[in-house]
């Protein structure tokens, strides 16, 4: 889809569908809406007075113009209360426009934003949000159906705006990058496990590296053996698929000592191993590489933006299966850090591959680490599927990150990692055990990871609830969500030092 600005008079542009926002209780029309009303001989005001047009948030009214405007059809979107106008309203507005246009099978649309540009949101931000929302809403996974069904995607969106040209360009650019990075992660998650093996993820990572001239390393099984990566090796030993430790290095701030390390769980299918999962919904475990997908979406986006930052990405990738060679409950393994782990439950595999990923990224020089992982069912119990769980060993770091999630509108909530919980992951025969029992499952998982982080500033993002959506909203399709791509890009942009 192409998005571009136009600056014609609203009453002179030809289009199949013209979208425009309308606040609740806006009795006196002004700006573009007043111009449209005039061209429509006062019909808009008259419909408002008859309560036929609603300003309630996300309510839509479609009006055919029958030649009174060159636009064939008007879509008026309720924006709610002016006092509650914020970035999220703009994204939702974009979502409504895209959904309505797709329902009407309209491929080219114009949206007028000029009448909502003076309500407290910076012009560049407003355009960013609208563009981001448009690309997020227009996403669909291509899939594998043989009937080539038309997914009705919009082909072009023109924006009628009233502000400085360079702000428009910047807003369109950043909104596009944030959304397309998210959509890339969605595609990776939606691709089934037989077509998205550790080898496939590694190939995608290499494509990104080549596109932006990043350095990369793909550690193979024998490299892992040489480096003593007993965590990822143990998890993958029951699978036919070979594990990969995927590394991308983006160094574009030569004068800075700051190196952000992103570690993404890349479990391409989690059957649970010998501690096998129940059969219902097991197919969704193709999404257990959601953390890795998010990290790749971020790397592609920062490459595209050419950000002035140093970022290393590590994606430990493996498949958790059952076979005569599989890891067994009770086994003791040795991780790259030297720490030994008693495996109580083979389904708590994410923390085992992350342990090696974290030790490796520290060795590569990361000065602070954010890991992203579909780690625990317990986080779904605690926060449901709309809020990511966050845990950290450094208050300043997580505060800084929360500023970014606030900007991007991604829901997140912090859980404590008090050291008393560590009792639960003590083993009688090894340094740690890989499960801490039924209480506080997300916290004990985080504390397991923290044992490998040691003193490096760290944030852990448990996206088990948020990486996959079982329902469709205006901005999200069923399936992979690409959660946290936008907030991580924002964090990297805001912390260039
Ligand atoms: N991949 C799962 C976590 C998960 C659950 C992701 C639901 C997405 C949706 C993880 O590997 C897992 O199985 N965790 C176990 C840990 C337990 C055995 C300590 C869990 O949460 O049940
Ligand atoms: Zn598992
Ligand atoms: Zn898992």
Coordinates of C-alpha atoms and ligand atoms in Angstrom, one line a residue:
X1 CA 0.0 0.0 0.0
X2 CA 1.2 3.5 -0.9
X3 CA 0.6 6.4 1.5
X4 CA 1.2 9.9 0.3
X5 CA 0.1 13.4 1.3
X6 CA -1.9 15.7 -0.9
X7 CA -2.9 19.3 -0.4
X8 CA -5.8 19.9 -2.7
X9 CA -9.0 21.6 -1.6
X10 CA -11.1 19.0 0.1
X11 CA -14.1 19.9 -2.2
X12 CA -12.1 19.3 -5.4
X13 CA -10.5 15.8 -4.9
X14 CA -12.0 12.9 -6.8
X15 CA -12.1 9.6 -4.9
X16 CA -14.3 6.6 -4.2
X17 CA -14.1 7.2 -0.5
X18 CA -13.2 10.2 1.6
X19 CA -12.8 9.6 5.3
X20 CA -13.0 12.4 7.9
X21 CA -13.2 12.4 11.7
X22 CA -15.9 14.1 13.8
X23 CA -15.7 14.8 17.5
X24 CA -18.7 14.3 19.8
X25 CA -20.8 17.4 20.5
X26 CA -19.3 19.4 17.7
X27 CA -22.4 21.4 17.0
X28 CA -20.7 24.1 15.0
X29 CA -18.8 22.5 12.1
X30 CA -15.5 24.1 11.2
X31 CA -12.6 23.6 8.8
X32 CA -12.8 20.8 6.3
X33 CA -16.0 19.4 7.6
X34 CA -17.7 22.8 7.3
X35 CA -16.4 23.0 3.7
X36 CA -17.9 19.6 2.9
X37 CA -21.1 20.6 4.6
X38 CA -21.3 23.7 2.4
X39 CA -20.8 21.7 -0.7
X40 CA -23.5 19.3 0.5
X41 CA -25.9 22.2 1.0
X42 CA -26.0 21.8 4.8
X43 CA -26.9 18.1 4.8
X44 CA -24.1 17.2 7.3
X45 CA -25.3 19.7 9.9
X46 CA -28.9 18.6 9.3
X47 CA -28.0 14.9 9.8
X48 CA -26.1 15.8 13.0
X49 CA -29.1 17.7 14.4
X50 CA -31.3 14.6 13.7
X51 CA -28.7 12.4 15.5
X52 CA -28.0 10.5 12.3
X53 CA -24.3 11.2 12.5
X54 CA -22.7 10.2 15.7
X55 CA -19.4 11.5 17.2
X56 CA -19.2 8.6 19.6
X57 CA -15.8 6.9 19.4
X58 CA -15.5 4.6 16.4
X59 CA -19.1 5.0 15.2
X60 CA -19.3 5.4 11.5
X61 CA -21.7 7.0 9.0
X62 CA -21.5 6.6 5.3
X63 CA -23.0 9.3 3.1
X64 CA -23.2 9.1 -0.7
X65 CA -22.7 12.5 -2.3
X66 CA -24.4 12.0 -5.6
X67 CA -22.3 14.5 -7.5
X68 CA -22.3 17.3 -4.9
X69 CA -18.7 16.5 -4.2
X70 CA -16.1 14.9 -6.5
X71 CA -15.7 12.3 -3.7
X72 CA -18.4 9.7 -4.3
X73 CA -18.8 8.7 -0.8
X74 CA -18.0 10.2 2.7
X75 CA -17.1 8.1 5.7
X76 CA -17.5 10.1 8.9
X77 CA -15.8 8.5 11.9
X78 CA -16.8 9.4 15.5
X79 CA -13.7 10.4 17.5
X80 CA -15.4 10.7 20.9
X81 CA -14.7 13.5 23.3
X82 CA -12.3 16.2 22.3
X83 CA -10.8 16.2 25.8
X84 CA -10.0 12.5 25.5
X85 CA -8.3 12.8 22.0
X86 CA -5.0 11.0 22.0
X87 CA -2.6 9.0 19.9
X88 CA -4.7 5.8 20.3
X89 CA -7.8 7.5 19.0
X90 CA -5.9 8.3 15.8
X91 CA -4.7 4.7 15.4
X92 CA -8.2 3.4 16.0
X93 CA -9.6 5.9 13.5
X94 CA -7.2 4.5 10.9
X95 CA -8.3 1.0 11.8
X96 CA -11.9 2.0 11.3
X97 CA -11.2 3.6 7.9
X98 CA -9.3 0.6 6.7
X99 CA -11.9 -1.9 7.9
X100 CA -14.7 0.0 6.3
X101 CA -12.9 0.5 3.0
X102 CA -12.1 -3.2 2.9
X103 CA -15.8 -4.0 3.6
X104 CA -16.8 -1.7 0.8
X105 CA -14.1 -3.2 -1.5
X106 CA -12.6 0.2 -2.1
X107 CA -9.0 0.1 -3.0
X108 CA -8.0 3.8 -3.1
X109 CA -9.0 6.2 -0.3
X110 CA -8.4 9.7 0.9
X111 CA -8.5 10.6 4.6
X112 CA -8.7 14.2 5.7
X113 CA -6.6 14.8 8.8
X114 CA -6.5 18.6 8.6
X115 CA -9.6 19.1 10.8
X116 CA -8.0 17.2 13.7
X117 CA -4.6 18.8 13.7
X118 CA -5.0 21.4 16.4
X119 CA -6.1 19.3 19.3
X120 CA -2.9 18.9 21.3
X121 CA -1.1 16.2 19.3
X122 CA 2.0 17.3 17.4
X123 CA 1.5 17.2 13.6
X124 CA 4.3 14.7 13.0
X125 CA 3.0 12.4 15.8
X126 CA -0.5 12.5 14.5
X127 CA 0.6 11.6 11.0
X128 CA 2.8 8.8 12.4
X129 CA -0.1 7.3 14.4
X130 CA -2.5 7.4 11.5
X131 CA 0.0 5.8 9.1
X132 CA 1.0 3.2 11.7
X133 CA -2.7 2.4 12.3
X134 CA -3.4 2.1 8.6
X135 CA -0.6 -0.4 7.9
X136 CA -1.4 -2.4 11.0
X137 CA -5.1 -2.6 10.1
X138 CA -4.4 -3.4 6.5
X139 CA -2.2 -6.4 7.4
X140 CA -3.3 -9.9 6.4
X141 CA -1.4 -13.1 6.4
X142 CA -1.1 -14.4 2.8
X143 CA -1.6 -18.0 3.8
X144 CA -1.7 -21.1 1.7
X145 CA -5.2 -21.4 0.4
X146 CA -5.2 -22.6 -3.2
X147 CA -8.3 -20.5 -4.2
X148 CA -6.3 -17.3 -4.2
X149 CA -9.1 -15.5 -2.4
X150 CA -8.9 -11.7 -2.5
X151 CA -8.1 -10.3 0.9
X152 CA -9.4 -6.9 -0.2
X153 CA -6.4 -4.9 0.8
X154 CA -6.3 -1.2 0.2
X155 CA -3.8 -0.2 -2.4
X156 CA -3.4 3.5 -1.8
X157 CA -4.2 6.0 1.0
X158 CA -3.8 9.7 0.4
X159 CA -3.8 12.1 3.3
X160 CA -5.2 15.6 3.2
X161 CA -3.0 17.4 5.8
X162 CA -2.4 20.9 6.7
X163 CA 1.2 21.2 8.0
X164 CA 4.9 21.6 7.1
X165 CA 6.0 19.2 4.4
X166 CA 9.0 17.7 6.3
X167 CA 6.8 16.8 9.3
X168 CA 4.4 15.0 7.0
X169 CA 7.3 13.1 5.3
X170 CA 8.9 12.2 8.7
X171 CA 5.5 11.1 10.2
X172 CA 4.8 8.9 7.2
X173 CA 8.3 7.4 7.2
X174 CA 8.3 6.5 10.9
X175 CA 4.7 5.3 11.0
X176 CA 5.4 3.0 8.1
X177 CA 8.6 1.6 9.6
X178 CA 7.0 0.9 13.0
X179 CA 4.0 -0.9 11.4
X180 CA 5.9 -2.9 8.8
X181 CA 8.4 -4.1 11.4
X182 CA 5.4 -5.3 13.4
X183 CA 3.9 -6.9 10.3
X184 CA 7.1 -8.7 9.6
X185 CA 7.0 -10.2 13.0
X186 CA 3.4 -11.2 12.5
X187 CA 4.3 -13.0 9.2
X188 CA 7.1 -14.9 10.9
X189 CA 4.8 -16.0 13.8
X190 CA 1.9 -16.9 11.4
X191 CA 4.1 -19.1 9.3
X192 CA 3.6 -22.8 10.4
X193 CA 6.3 -24.7 12.2
X194 CA 7.1 -26.9 9.2
X195 CA 8.0 -23.9 7.2
X196 CA 9.5 -21.8 10.0
X197 CA 12.2 -24.1 11.4
X198 CA 15.3 -22.8 13.2
X199 CA 17.1 -23.0 9.8
X200 CA 14.3 -20.9 8.2
X201 CA 14.5 -18.2 10.9
X202 CA 18.3 -18.2 10.4
X203 CA 17.8 -17.6 6.7
X204 CA 15.4 -14.7 7.4
X205 CA 18.0 -13.2 9.8
X206 CA 20.7 -13.5 7.2
X207 CA 18.5 -11.7 4.6
X208 CA 18.0 -8.8 7.0
X209 CA 21.8 -8.7 7.7
X210 CA 22.6 -8.6 4.0
X211 CA 19.9 -6.0 3.3
X212 CA 21.4 -3.5 5.8
X213 CA 25.0 -4.7 5.8
X214 CA 25.0 -5.9 9.3
X215 CA 27.5 -8.5 10.6
X216 CA 26.0 -11.8 11.5
X217 CA 26.8 -15.2 12.9
X218 CA 24.8 -18.4 12.8
X219 CA 26.2 -20.8 15.4
X220 CA 25.6 -24.4 14.3
X221 CA 25.3 -27.5 16.6
X222 CA 29.1 -28.2 16.6
X223 CA 29.8 -24.5 17.5
X224 CA 27.4 -24.9 20.4
X225 CA 29.1 -28.0 21.5
X226 CA 32.5 -26.3 21.3
X227 CA 31.1 -23.3 23.4
X228 CA 29.4 -25.6 25.9
X229 CA 25.9 -24.3 25.2
X230 CA 24.2 -27.2 27.0
X231 CA 20.9 -25.4 27.4
X232 CA 19.9 -25.1 23.7
X233 CA 21.5 -28.4 22.9
X234 CA 19.5 -30.2 25.5
X235 CA 16.2 -28.6 24.3
X236 CA 16.8 -29.5 20.7
X237 CA 18.2 -33.0 21.2
X238 CA 14.7 -34.7 20.7
X239 CA 14.1 -33.0 17.4
X240 CA 15.1 -33.7 13.8
X241 CA 15.6 -30.0 13.3
X242 CA 19.0 -28.6 14.1
X243 CA 19.3 -25.7 16.5
X244 CA 20.7 -22.4 15.5
X245 CA 22.0 -19.6 17.6
X246 CA 21.4 -16.6 15.4
X247 CA 23.3 -13.3 15.9
X248 CA 22.9 -10.0 14.2
X249 CA 25.2 -7.1 15.0
X250 CA 24.3 -3.5 14.2
X251 CA 27.0 -1.1 15.1
X252 CA 26.2 2.4 14.0
X253 CA 27.3 4.6 17.0
X254 CA 31.1 4.1 17.0
X255 CA 31.6 6.7 19.7
X256 CA 29.2 5.1 22.1
X257 CA 30.0 2.4 24.6
X258 CA 26.4 1.6 24.9
X259 CA 25.4 -1.7 23.3
X260 CA 21.8 -2.8 23.6
X261 CA 21.4 -6.6 23.6
X262 CA 18.1 -8.1 22.4
X263 CA 17.5 -11.7 23.1
X264 CA 14.4 -13.4 21.5
X265 CA 13.1 -16.8 22.3
X266 CA 13.0 -18.7 19.0
X267 CA 11.3 -22.0 19.8
X268 CA 9.8 -22.8 16.4
X269 CA 7.5 -25.5 17.9
X270 CA 6.9 -26.3 21.5
X271 CA 5.3 -29.7 22.0
X272 CA 6.5 -29.6 25.6
X273 CA 9.0 -32.4 25.1
X274 CA 8.6 -35.5 27.2
X275 CA 6.5 -33.4 29.6
X276 CA 4.1 -33.2 26.6
X277 CA 1.5 -30.5 26.4
X278 CA -2.2 -31.3 26.2
X279 CA -3.5 -31.7 22.6
X280 CA -6.0 -28.8 22.5
X281 CA -4.5 -25.7 21.0
X282 CA -1.1 -27.3 20.7
X283 CA -0.9 -25.9 17.1
X284 CA -0.6 -22.4 18.5
X285 CA 2.8 -23.4 19.8
X286 CA 4.1 -22.6 16.4
X287 CA 4.1 -19.0 17.9
X288 CA 6.7 -19.9 20.5
X289 CA 9.2 -18.1 18.4
X290 CA 7.3 -14.8 18.9
X291 CA 10.1 -13.2 20.9
X292 CA 12.6 -14.0 18.1
X293 CA 10.1 -12.7 15.5
X294 CA 9.8 -9.4 17.5
X295 CA 13.6 -9.1 17.6
X296 CA 13.9 -9.6 13.9
X297 CA 11.1 -7.0 13.2
X298 CA 13.1 -4.6 15.3
X299 CA 16.4 -5.3 13.6
X300 CA 14.8 -4.8 10.2
X301 CA 13.3 -1.5 11.3
X302 CA 16.5 0.0 12.8
X303 CA 18.4 -1.1 9.7
X304 CA 15.8 0.7 7.5
X305 CA 15.9 3.8 9.7
X306 CA 19.7 3.7 9.8
X307 CA 19.6 4.6 13.6
X308 CA 22.6 5.9 15.3
X309 CA 22.8 3.0 17.8
X310 CA 24.6 -0.2 18.7
X311 CA 22.4 -3.2 18.9
X312 CA 23.2 -6.9 19.1
X313 CA 20.4 -9.4 18.5
X314 CA 20.6 -13.0 19.6
X315 CA 17.9 -15.5 18.8
X316 CA 18.4 -19.0 20.3
X317 CA 16.3 -21.2 18.0
X318 CA 15.3 -24.8 18.4
X319 CA 12.3 -27.1 18.4
X320 CA 11.0 -28.9 21.6
X321 CA 10.0 -32.4 20.6
X322 CA 9.7 -35.9 21.9
X323 CA 11.8 -38.9 20.8
X324 CA 14.1 -41.5 22.2
X325 CA 16.8 -38.9 22.2
X326 CA 14.8 -36.2 23.9
X327 CA 15.7 -34.5 27.2
X328 CA 14.0 -36.2 30.2
X329 CA 12.6 -34.9 33.4
X330 CA 15.3 -35.4 36.0
X331 CA 18.2 -34.8 33.6
X332 CA 21.0 -32.4 34.7
X333 CA 22.6 -30.2 32.1
X334 CA 25.4 -27.7 32.0
X335 CA 24.8 -24.3 30.4
X336 CA 27.3 -22.1 28.6
X337 CA 27.7 -20.1 31.8
X338 CA 29.0 -23.1 33.7
X339 CA 25.8 -23.2 35.8
X340 CA 24.1 -26.6 36.1
X341 CA 20.4 -27.1 35.8
X342 CA 18.1 -29.9 37.0
X343 CA 15.4 -30.3 34.4
X344 CA 12.1 -30.9 36.3
X345 CA 9.8 -30.2 33.4
X346 CA 10.9 -30.4 29.8
X347 CA 8.2 -27.9 28.9
X348 CA 10.0 -25.2 30.7
X349 CA 12.5 -25.1 27.8
X350 CA 12.4 -21.4 26.9
X351 CA 14.5 -20.4 29.9
X352 CA 17.1 -23.1 29.0
X353 CA 17.7 -21.7 25.5
X354 CA 17.6 -18.1 26.8
X355 CA 20.2 -18.9 29.4
X356 CA 22.7 -19.7 26.7
X357 CA 21.5 -16.8 24.5
X358 CA 22.1 -14.4 27.4
X359 CA 25.5 -15.8 28.3
X360 CA 26.5 -15.4 24.7
X361 CA 25.2 -11.9 24.2
X362 CA 27.1 -10.8 27.3
X363 CA 30.2 -12.3 25.9
X364 CA 29.6 -10.3 22.7
X365 CA 29.6 -7.1 24.7
X366 CA 25.9 -6.1 25.4
X367 CA 25.9 -3.5 28.1
X368 CA 22.2 -3.9 28.8
X369 CA 19.8 -6.6 27.8
X370 CA 16.1 -6.9 26.9
X371 CA 14.8 -10.4 26.5
X372 CA 11.5 -11.1 24.8
X373 CA 9.9 -14.5 25.2
X374 CA 6.6 -16.4 25.1
X375 CA 7.8 -17.8 28.4
X376 CA 5.0 -18.8 30.8
X377 CA 1.3 -19.8 30.8
X378 CA 1.3 -18.1 34.2
X379 CA 1.6 -14.6 32.6
X380 CA -1.6 -15.4 30.7
X381 CA -3.3 -16.2 33.9
X382 CA -2.0 -13.0 35.6
X383 CA -2.5 -10.5 32.8
X384 CA -4.6 -12.1 30.0
X385 CA -3.8 -11.5 26.4
X386 CA -3.7 -7.8 26.2
X387 CA -0.9 -6.9 28.6
X388 CA 2.8 -7.9 28.4
X389 CA 4.5 -8.8 31.7
X390 CA 7.7 -7.0 32.5
X391 CA 10.4 -7.8 35.1
X392 CA 13.7 -6.1 35.7
X393 CA 16.7 -5.8 37.9
X394 CA 17.1 -2.0 37.3
X395 CA 14.4 0.5 38.1
X396 CA 15.8 3.3 35.9
X397 CA 16.0 1.0 32.9
X398 CA 12.4 -0.2 33.2
X399 CA 11.1 3.3 33.8
X400 CA 12.8 4.4 30.6
X401 CA 11.3 1.5 28.8
X402 CA 7.8 2.3 30.2
X403 CA 8.1 5.8 28.8
X404 CA 8.4 4.1 25.3
X405 CA 5.5 1.7 25.8
X406 CA 3.4 4.7 26.9
X407 CA 4.3 6.5 23.6
X408 CA 3.5 3.4 21.4
X409 CA 0.4 2.5 23.4
X410 CA 1.4 -1.1 24.1
X411 CA 0.1 -2.4 27.4
X412 CA 2.7 -3.6 29.9
X413 CA 2.8 -4.2 33.6
X414 CA 5.6 -4.9 36.0
X415 CA 5.8 -7.9 38.3
X416 CA 8.3 -8.0 41.2
X417 CA 11.3 -10.3 41.4
X418 CA 11.9 -10.3 45.1
X419 CA 14.8 -12.6 46.0
X420 CA 12.6 -14.6 48.4
X421 CA 11.1 -16.3 45.3
X422 CA 14.6 -17.7 44.5
X423 CA 13.9 -20.5 47.1
X424 CA 11.5 -22.0 44.6
X425 CA 14.2 -22.7 41.9
X426 CA 16.8 -24.1 44.2
X427 CA 17.8 -27.7 43.3
X428 CA 19.1 -30.4 45.6
X429 CA 21.6 -31.7 43.1
X430 CA 22.4 -28.7 40.7
X431 CA 22.8 -24.9 40.8
X432 CA 19.1 -24.4 39.7
X433 CA 16.0 -26.3 38.7
X434 CA 14.0 -25.2 35.7
X435 CA 10.6 -24.9 37.4
X436 CA 9.5 -23.2 40.6
X437 CA 6.2 -25.0 41.1
X438 CA 2.7 -23.6 40.6
X439 CA 3.1 -20.3 42.5
X440 CA 4.3 -17.1 40.8
X441 CA 5.3 -19.0 37.7
X442 CA 6.3 -16.0 35.6
X443 CA 8.4 -14.5 38.4
X444 CA 10.3 -17.7 39.1
X445 CA 10.9 -18.0 35.3
X446 CA 12.3 -14.5 35.3
X447 CA 14.5 -15.3 38.3
X448 CA 15.9 -18.3 36.5
X449 CA 16.9 -16.0 33.6
X450 CA 18.3 -13.5 36.1
X451 CA 20.8 -16.1 37.3
X452 CA 22.5 -15.8 33.9
X453 CA 22.1 -12.1 33.6
X454 CA 23.9 -11.4 36.9
X455 CA 24.6 -7.7 37.2
X456 CA 23.9 -6.5 33.6
X457 CA 20.9 -4.1 33.5
X458 CA 18.1 -6.2 32.2
X459 CA 14.4 -6.2 31.3
X460 CA 12.5 -9.4 30.7
X461 CA 9.3 -9.2 28.6
X462 CA 7.0 -12.2 28.9
X463 CA 4.8 -12.1 25.8
X464 CA 3.2 -15.5 26.2
X465 CA -0.2 -13.8 26.4
X466 CA 0.3 -11.0 23.9
X467 CA 2.3 -12.5 21.0
X468 CA -0.8 -14.3 19.6
X469 CA -4.4 -13.0 19.3
X470 CA -7.4 -15.4 19.2
X471 CA -9.6 -12.5 18.0
X472 CA -9.7 -9.7 15.5
X473 CA -9.8 -6.0 16.5
X474 CA -9.5 -2.9 14.3
X475 CA -5.7 -3.0 14.5
X476 CA -5.0 -6.7 15.1
X477 CA -5.8 -9.8 13.0
X478 CA -6.1 -13.3 14.5
X479 CA -2.7 -14.8 14.9
X480 CA 0.7 -13.2 15.5
X481 CA 0.5 -9.7 16.8
X482 CA 4.1 -8.5 16.5
X483 CA 3.8 -7.2 20.1
X484 CA 6.7 -5.0 21.4
X485 CA 8.3 -4.3 18.0
X486 CA 7.1 -0.7 18.1
X487 CA 8.1 -0.2 21.8
X488 CA 11.6 -1.6 21.2
X489 CA 12.2 0.6 18.2
X490 CA 11.0 3.5 20.3
X491 CA 13.4 2.6 23.1
X492 CA 16.4 2.3 20.7
X493 CA 15.5 5.7 19.1
X494 CA 15.1 7.4 22.4
X495 CA 18.2 6.1 24.0
X496 CA 20.9 6.9 21.4
X497 CA 23.7 8.2 23.5
Ligands
LIG1 N1 5.9 -21.8 25.4 C1 5.4 -22.0 26.7 C2 4.6 -20.8 27.3 C3 3.4 -20.4 26.6 C4 2.2 -20.7 27.2 C5 3.4 -19.6 25.5 C6 1.0 -20.2 26.6 C7 2.3 -19.2 24.9 C8 1.1 -19.5 25.5 C9 6.5 -22.4 27.7 O1 7.6 -23.1 27.1 C10 5.9 -23.4 28.7 O2 5.4 -24.4 28.3 N2 6.0 -23.0 30.0 C11 5.5 -23.8 31.0 C12 6.4 -23.7 32.2 C13 6.1 -24.6 33.3 C14 6.3 -26.0 32.9 C15 6.9 -24.3 34.5 C16 4.1 -23.3 31.4 O3 3.9 -22.0 31.4 O4 3.2 -24.1 31.6
LIG2 ZN1 7.3 -25.2 26.9
LIG3 ZN1 7.9 -22.6 25.1

